[in-house]
Coordinates of C-alpha atoms in Angstrom, one line a residue:
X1 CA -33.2 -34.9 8.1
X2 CA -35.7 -32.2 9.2
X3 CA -33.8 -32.1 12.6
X4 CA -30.2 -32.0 10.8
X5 CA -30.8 -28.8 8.6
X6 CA -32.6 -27.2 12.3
X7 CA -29.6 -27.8 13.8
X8 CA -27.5 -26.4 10.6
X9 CA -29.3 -23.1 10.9
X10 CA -29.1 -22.7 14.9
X11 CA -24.9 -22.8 13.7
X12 CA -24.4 -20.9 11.3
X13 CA -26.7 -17.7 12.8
X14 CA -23.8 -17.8 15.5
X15 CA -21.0 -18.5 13.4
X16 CA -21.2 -16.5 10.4
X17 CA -21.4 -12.9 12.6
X18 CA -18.2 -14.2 13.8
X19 CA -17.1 -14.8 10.4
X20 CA -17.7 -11.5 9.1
X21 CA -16.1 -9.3 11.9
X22 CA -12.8 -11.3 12.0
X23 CA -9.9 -9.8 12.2
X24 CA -7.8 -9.3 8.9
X25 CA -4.9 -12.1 9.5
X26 CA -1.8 -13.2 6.8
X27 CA 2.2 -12.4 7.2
X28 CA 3.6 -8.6 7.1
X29 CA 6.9 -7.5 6.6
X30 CA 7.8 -4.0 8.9
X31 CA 10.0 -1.5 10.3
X32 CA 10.0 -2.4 14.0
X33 CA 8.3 0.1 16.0
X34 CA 11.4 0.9 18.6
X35 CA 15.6 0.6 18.9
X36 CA 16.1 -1.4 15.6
X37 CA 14.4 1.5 13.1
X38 CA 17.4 0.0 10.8
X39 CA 15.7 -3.2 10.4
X40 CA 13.0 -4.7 8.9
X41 CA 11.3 -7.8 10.7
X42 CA 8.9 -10.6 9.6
X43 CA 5.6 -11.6 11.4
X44 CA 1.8 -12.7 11.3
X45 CA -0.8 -10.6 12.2
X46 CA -2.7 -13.3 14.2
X47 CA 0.6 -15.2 16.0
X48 CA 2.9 -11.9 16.7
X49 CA 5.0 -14.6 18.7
X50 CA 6.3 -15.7 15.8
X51 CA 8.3 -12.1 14.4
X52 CA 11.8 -12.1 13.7
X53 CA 14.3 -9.9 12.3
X54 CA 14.5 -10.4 8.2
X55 CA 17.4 -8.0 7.3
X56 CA 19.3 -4.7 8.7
X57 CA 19.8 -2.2 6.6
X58 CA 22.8 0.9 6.4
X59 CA 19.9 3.5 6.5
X60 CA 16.1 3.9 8.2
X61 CA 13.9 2.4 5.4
X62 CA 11.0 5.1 5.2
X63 CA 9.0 3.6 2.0
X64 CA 8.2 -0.3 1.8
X65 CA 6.3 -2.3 -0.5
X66 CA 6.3 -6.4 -0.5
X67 CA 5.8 -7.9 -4.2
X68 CA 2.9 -9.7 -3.3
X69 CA 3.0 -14.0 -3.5
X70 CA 6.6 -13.1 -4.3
X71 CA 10.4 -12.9 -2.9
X72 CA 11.3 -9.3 -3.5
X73 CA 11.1 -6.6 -0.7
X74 CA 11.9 -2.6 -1.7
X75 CA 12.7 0.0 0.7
X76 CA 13.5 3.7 0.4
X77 CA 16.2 5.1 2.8
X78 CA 18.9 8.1 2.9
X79 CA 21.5 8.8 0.8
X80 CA 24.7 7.6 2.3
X81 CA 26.9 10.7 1.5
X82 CA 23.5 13.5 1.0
X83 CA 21.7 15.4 3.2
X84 CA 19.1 15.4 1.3
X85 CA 17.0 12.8 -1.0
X86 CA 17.2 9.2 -1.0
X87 CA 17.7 5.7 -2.7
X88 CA 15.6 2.6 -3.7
X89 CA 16.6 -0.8 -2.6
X90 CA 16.0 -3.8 -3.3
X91 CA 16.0 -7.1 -1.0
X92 CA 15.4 -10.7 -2.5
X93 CA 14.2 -13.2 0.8
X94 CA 16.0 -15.9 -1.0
X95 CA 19.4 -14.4 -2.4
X96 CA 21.7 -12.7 -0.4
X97 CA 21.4 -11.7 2.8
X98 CA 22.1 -7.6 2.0
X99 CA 20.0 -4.7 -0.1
X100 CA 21.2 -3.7 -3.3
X101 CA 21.1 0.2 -4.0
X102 CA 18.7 0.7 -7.6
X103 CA 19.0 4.2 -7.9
X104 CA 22.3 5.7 -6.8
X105 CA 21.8 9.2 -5.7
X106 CA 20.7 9.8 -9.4
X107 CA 17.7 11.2 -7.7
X108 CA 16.3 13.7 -4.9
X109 CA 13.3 12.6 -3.2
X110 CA 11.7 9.8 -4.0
X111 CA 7.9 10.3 -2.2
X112 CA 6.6 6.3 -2.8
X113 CA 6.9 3.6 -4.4
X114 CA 5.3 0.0 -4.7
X115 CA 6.5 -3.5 -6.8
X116 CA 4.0 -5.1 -9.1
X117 CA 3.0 -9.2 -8.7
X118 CA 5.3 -9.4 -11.5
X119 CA 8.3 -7.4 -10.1
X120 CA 8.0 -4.1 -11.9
X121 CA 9.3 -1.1 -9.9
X122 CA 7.4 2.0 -9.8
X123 CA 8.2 5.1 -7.2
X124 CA 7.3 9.1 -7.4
X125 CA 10.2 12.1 -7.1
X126 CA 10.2 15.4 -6.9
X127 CA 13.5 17.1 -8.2
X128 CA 14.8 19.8 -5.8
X129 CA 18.5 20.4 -7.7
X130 CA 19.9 19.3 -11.2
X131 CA 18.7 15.8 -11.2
X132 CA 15.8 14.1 -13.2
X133 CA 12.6 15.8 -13.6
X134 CA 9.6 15.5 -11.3
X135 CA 7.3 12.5 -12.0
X136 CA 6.9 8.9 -11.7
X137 CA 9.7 6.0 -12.5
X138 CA 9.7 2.8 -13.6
X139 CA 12.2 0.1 -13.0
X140 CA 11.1 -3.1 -15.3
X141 CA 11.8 -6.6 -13.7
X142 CA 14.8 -7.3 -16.5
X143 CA 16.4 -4.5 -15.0
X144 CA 16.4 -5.3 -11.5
X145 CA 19.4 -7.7 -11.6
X146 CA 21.6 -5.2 -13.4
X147 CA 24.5 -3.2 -11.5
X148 CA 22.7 -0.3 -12.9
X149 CA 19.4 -0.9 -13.9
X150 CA 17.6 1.2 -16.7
X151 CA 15.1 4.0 -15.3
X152 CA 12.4 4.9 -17.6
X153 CA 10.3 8.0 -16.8
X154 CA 6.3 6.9 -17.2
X155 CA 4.4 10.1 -16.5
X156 CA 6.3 13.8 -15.9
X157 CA 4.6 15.8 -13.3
X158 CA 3.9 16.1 -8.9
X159 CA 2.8 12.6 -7.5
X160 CA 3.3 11.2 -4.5
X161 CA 2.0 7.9 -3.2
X162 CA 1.6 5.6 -6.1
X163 CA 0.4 1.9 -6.0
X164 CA 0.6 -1.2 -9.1
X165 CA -3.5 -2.6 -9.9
X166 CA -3.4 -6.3 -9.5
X167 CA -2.8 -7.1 -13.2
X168 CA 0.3 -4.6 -13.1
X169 CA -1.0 -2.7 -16.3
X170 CA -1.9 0.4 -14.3
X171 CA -1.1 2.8 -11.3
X172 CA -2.7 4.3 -8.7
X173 CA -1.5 7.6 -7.2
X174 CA -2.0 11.0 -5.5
X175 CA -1.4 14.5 -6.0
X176 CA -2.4 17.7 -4.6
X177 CA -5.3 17.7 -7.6
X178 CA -6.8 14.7 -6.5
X179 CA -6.6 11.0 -7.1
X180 CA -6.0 9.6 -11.2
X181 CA -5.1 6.0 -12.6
X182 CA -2.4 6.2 -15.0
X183 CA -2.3 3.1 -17.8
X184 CA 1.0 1.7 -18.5
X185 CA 0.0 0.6 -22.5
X186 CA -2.4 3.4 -23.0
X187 CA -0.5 6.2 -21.5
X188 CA -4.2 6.9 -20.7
X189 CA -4.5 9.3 -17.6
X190 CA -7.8 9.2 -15.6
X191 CA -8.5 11.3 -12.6
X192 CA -10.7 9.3 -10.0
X193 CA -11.8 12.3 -7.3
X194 CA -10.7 15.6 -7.3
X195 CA -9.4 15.7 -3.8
X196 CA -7.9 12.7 -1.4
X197 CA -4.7 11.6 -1.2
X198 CA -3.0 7.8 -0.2
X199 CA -5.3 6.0 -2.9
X200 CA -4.8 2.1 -3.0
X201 CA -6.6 -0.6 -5.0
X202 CA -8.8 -3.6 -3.7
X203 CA -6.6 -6.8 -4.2
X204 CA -9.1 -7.8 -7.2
X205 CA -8.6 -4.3 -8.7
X206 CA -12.4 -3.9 -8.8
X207 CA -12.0 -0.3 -6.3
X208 CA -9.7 2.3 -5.3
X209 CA -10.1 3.8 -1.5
X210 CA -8.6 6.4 -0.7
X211 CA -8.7 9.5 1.4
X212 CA -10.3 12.9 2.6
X213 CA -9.7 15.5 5.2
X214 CA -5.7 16.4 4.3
X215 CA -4.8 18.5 7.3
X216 CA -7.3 17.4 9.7
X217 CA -7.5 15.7 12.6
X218 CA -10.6 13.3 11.4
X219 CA -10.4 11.8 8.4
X220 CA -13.0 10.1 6.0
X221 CA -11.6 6.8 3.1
X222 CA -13.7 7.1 0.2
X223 CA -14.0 3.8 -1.4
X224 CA -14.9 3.7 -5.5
X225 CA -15.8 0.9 -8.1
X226 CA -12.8 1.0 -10.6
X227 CA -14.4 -2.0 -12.7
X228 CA -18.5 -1.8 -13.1
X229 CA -21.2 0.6 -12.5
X230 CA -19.9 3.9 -10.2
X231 CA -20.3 3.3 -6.4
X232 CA -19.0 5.2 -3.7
X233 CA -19.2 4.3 0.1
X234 CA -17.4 6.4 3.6
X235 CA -16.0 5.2 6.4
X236 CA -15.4 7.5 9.1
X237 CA -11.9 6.6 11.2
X238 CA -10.7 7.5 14.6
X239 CA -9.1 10.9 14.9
X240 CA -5.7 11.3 14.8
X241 CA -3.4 13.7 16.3
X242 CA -0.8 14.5 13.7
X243 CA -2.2 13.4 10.3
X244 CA -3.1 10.6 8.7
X245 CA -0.2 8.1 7.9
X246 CA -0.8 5.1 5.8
X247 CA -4.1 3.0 4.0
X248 CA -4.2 -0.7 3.0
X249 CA -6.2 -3.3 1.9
X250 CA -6.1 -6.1 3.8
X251 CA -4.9 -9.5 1.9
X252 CA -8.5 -10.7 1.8
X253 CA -10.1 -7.6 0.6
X254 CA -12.9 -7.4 3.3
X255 CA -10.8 -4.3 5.0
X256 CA -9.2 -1.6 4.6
X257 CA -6.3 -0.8 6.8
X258 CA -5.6 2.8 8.2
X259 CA -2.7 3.8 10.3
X260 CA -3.2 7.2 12.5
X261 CA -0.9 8.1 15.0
X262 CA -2.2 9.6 18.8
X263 CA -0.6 9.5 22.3
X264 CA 2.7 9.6 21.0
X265 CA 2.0 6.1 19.2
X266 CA 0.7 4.6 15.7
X267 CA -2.4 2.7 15.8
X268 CA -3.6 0.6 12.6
X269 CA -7.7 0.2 12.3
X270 CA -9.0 -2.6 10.3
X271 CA -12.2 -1.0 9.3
X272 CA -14.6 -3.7 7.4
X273 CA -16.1 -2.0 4.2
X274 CA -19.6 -3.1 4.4
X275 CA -19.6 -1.3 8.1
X276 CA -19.1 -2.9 11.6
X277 CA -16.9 -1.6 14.3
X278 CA -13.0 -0.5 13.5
X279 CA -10.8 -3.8 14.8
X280 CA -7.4 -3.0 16.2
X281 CA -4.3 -4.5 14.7
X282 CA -0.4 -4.5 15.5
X283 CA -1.3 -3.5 18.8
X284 CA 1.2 -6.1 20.0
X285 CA 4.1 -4.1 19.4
X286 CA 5.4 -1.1 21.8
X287 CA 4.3 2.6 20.5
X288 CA 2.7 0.6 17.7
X289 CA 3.5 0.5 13.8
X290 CA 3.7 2.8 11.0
X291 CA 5.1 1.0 8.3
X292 CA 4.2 -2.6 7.1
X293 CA 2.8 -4.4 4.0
X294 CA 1.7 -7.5 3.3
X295 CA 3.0 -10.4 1.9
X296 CA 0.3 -12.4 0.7
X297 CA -2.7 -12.1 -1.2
X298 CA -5.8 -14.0 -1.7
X299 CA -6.2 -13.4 -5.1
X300 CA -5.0 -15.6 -7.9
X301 CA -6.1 -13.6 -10.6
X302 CA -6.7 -9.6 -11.9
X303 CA -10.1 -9.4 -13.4
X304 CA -9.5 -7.3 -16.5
X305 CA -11.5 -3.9 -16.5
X306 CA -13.4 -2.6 -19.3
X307 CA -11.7 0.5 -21.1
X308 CA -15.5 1.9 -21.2
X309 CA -16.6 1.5 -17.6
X310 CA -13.7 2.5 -16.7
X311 CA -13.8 5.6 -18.8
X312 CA -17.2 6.3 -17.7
X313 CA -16.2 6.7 -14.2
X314 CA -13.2 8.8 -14.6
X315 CA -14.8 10.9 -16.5
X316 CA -18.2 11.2 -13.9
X317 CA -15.3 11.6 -11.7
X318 CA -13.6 15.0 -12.6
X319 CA -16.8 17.1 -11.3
X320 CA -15.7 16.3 -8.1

């Protein structure tokens, strides 16, 4: 027995180092990197052989969010007859074979959007003619197989990127004032940092990362505790020539995903969060890719926060 656990240890000191620096894996829907910028394809991050084409669309898709664990895929793309601004879409991976246009040229530019677990729609505009104000949208689930879905305005006001929590009951989002985390019941508004920009939550909705250095060339992702006592950790990424593009968690939660762009092509980091050395992903494709989400999650469940943790650190917060 002595001998068993002996052997036991010698194991696992080689295979849990291995463990913990693995690469993020799972399925991702993106815009293909070259040629077909009309299409989306499917793939897995750890068998690339396996992508295929999942749907071509009339217009570049230049927003895209996957409803995690679920069938629904929405894109933002052009207006068909307008210079300027674009639509919402909306694909189903089990219904037809063809995007459905939500929006309708009723608005101008539409900055980001993301789909809740449940299938709630939420996206950002900015109004640059007579069309709806500036602010953030919502689409409820009911709507989306209407002709014309209702639009509800959540929150007037400049956002841009703007991301569901896991238990769908708030958003994430940026503006040029920082990072807050509006609640869809409360109408409660809670500003997280007073700078950064692209802020995401953890798949268990315990922290928000986001990030610093707007304008640079090297870039810092702040990553805070949402749920629990305040923390705060910074990773340092690579440097990037023209800006920083995109930042995900990966499925698992162990990563956070950062696309920069350099040599003429995008590169995504997988950057662990409790430190090791930046893993390089989607590095099978030709000049790289810039736009992807997942479509899987590890986690079954949203742990609920607590309104006065929660409180507390939006409020410690606002010094920033």
């Amino acid at each position: 027995m002595r001998h068993f656990f002996k052997c036991l240890c010698f194991c696992l000191t080689f295979l849990l180092p291995v463990a913990a620096h693995a690469k993020p894996t799972g399925e991702i829907i993106f815009r293909p990197p070259v040629n077909e910028f009309n299409e989306l394809w499917i793939s897995n991050v750890e068998r690339p052989r396996n992508t295929r084409p999942l749907l071509k669309l009339e217009n570049t898709p230049q927003a895209l969010a996957v409803q995690p664990n679920g069938n629904l895929v929405v894109t933002t793309a052009n207006h068909d007859q307008r210079p300027f601004g674009n639509d919402v879409y909306l694909f189903d991976r089990e219904g037809a074979a063809k995007e459905r246009n939500l929006t309708r040229q009723q608005f101008s530019l539409i900055w980001g959007l993301d789909i809740s677990q449940n299938g709630d729609v939420v996206f950002t505009h900015e109004r640059t003619g007579p069309v709806p104000t500036t602010g953030i949208y919502l689409i409820p689930k009911h709507e989306l197989r209407k002709a014309r879905p209702k639009i509800h305005l959540l929150k007037e006001g400049e956002a841009y990127t703007v991301e569901w929590s896991p238990n769908g009951k708030q958003i994430v989002y940026g503006t040029s004032d920082g990072v807050f985390v509006f609640n869809i019941l409360t109408q409660e508004v809670l500003q997280i940092s007073g700078d950064g920009f692209n802020p995401v939550f953890s798949p268990d909705g315990r922290h928000i990362a986001f990030v610093r250095g707007r304008w640079a060339n090297a870039y810092k992702i702040s990553i805070v505790s949402f749920i629990g006592p305040p923390n705060l950790k910074t990773i340092e990424t690579q440097e990037a020539e023209q800006g920083f593009l995109r930042l995900k968690w990966s499925p698992d939660g162990q990563y956070v995903v950062y696309t920069i762009q350099w040599d003429e092509a995008y590169h995504n980091f997988a950057a662990p969060i409790n430190g090791g050395p930046h893993e390089e992903i989607l590095n099978k494709y030709e000049e790289g890719v810039w736009l992807f989400d997942w479509t899987r999650t590890t986690v079954t469940y949203a742990v609920e926060p607590e309104n006065k943790l929660t409180t507390l650190w939006g409020k410690l917060k606002q010094q920033d």
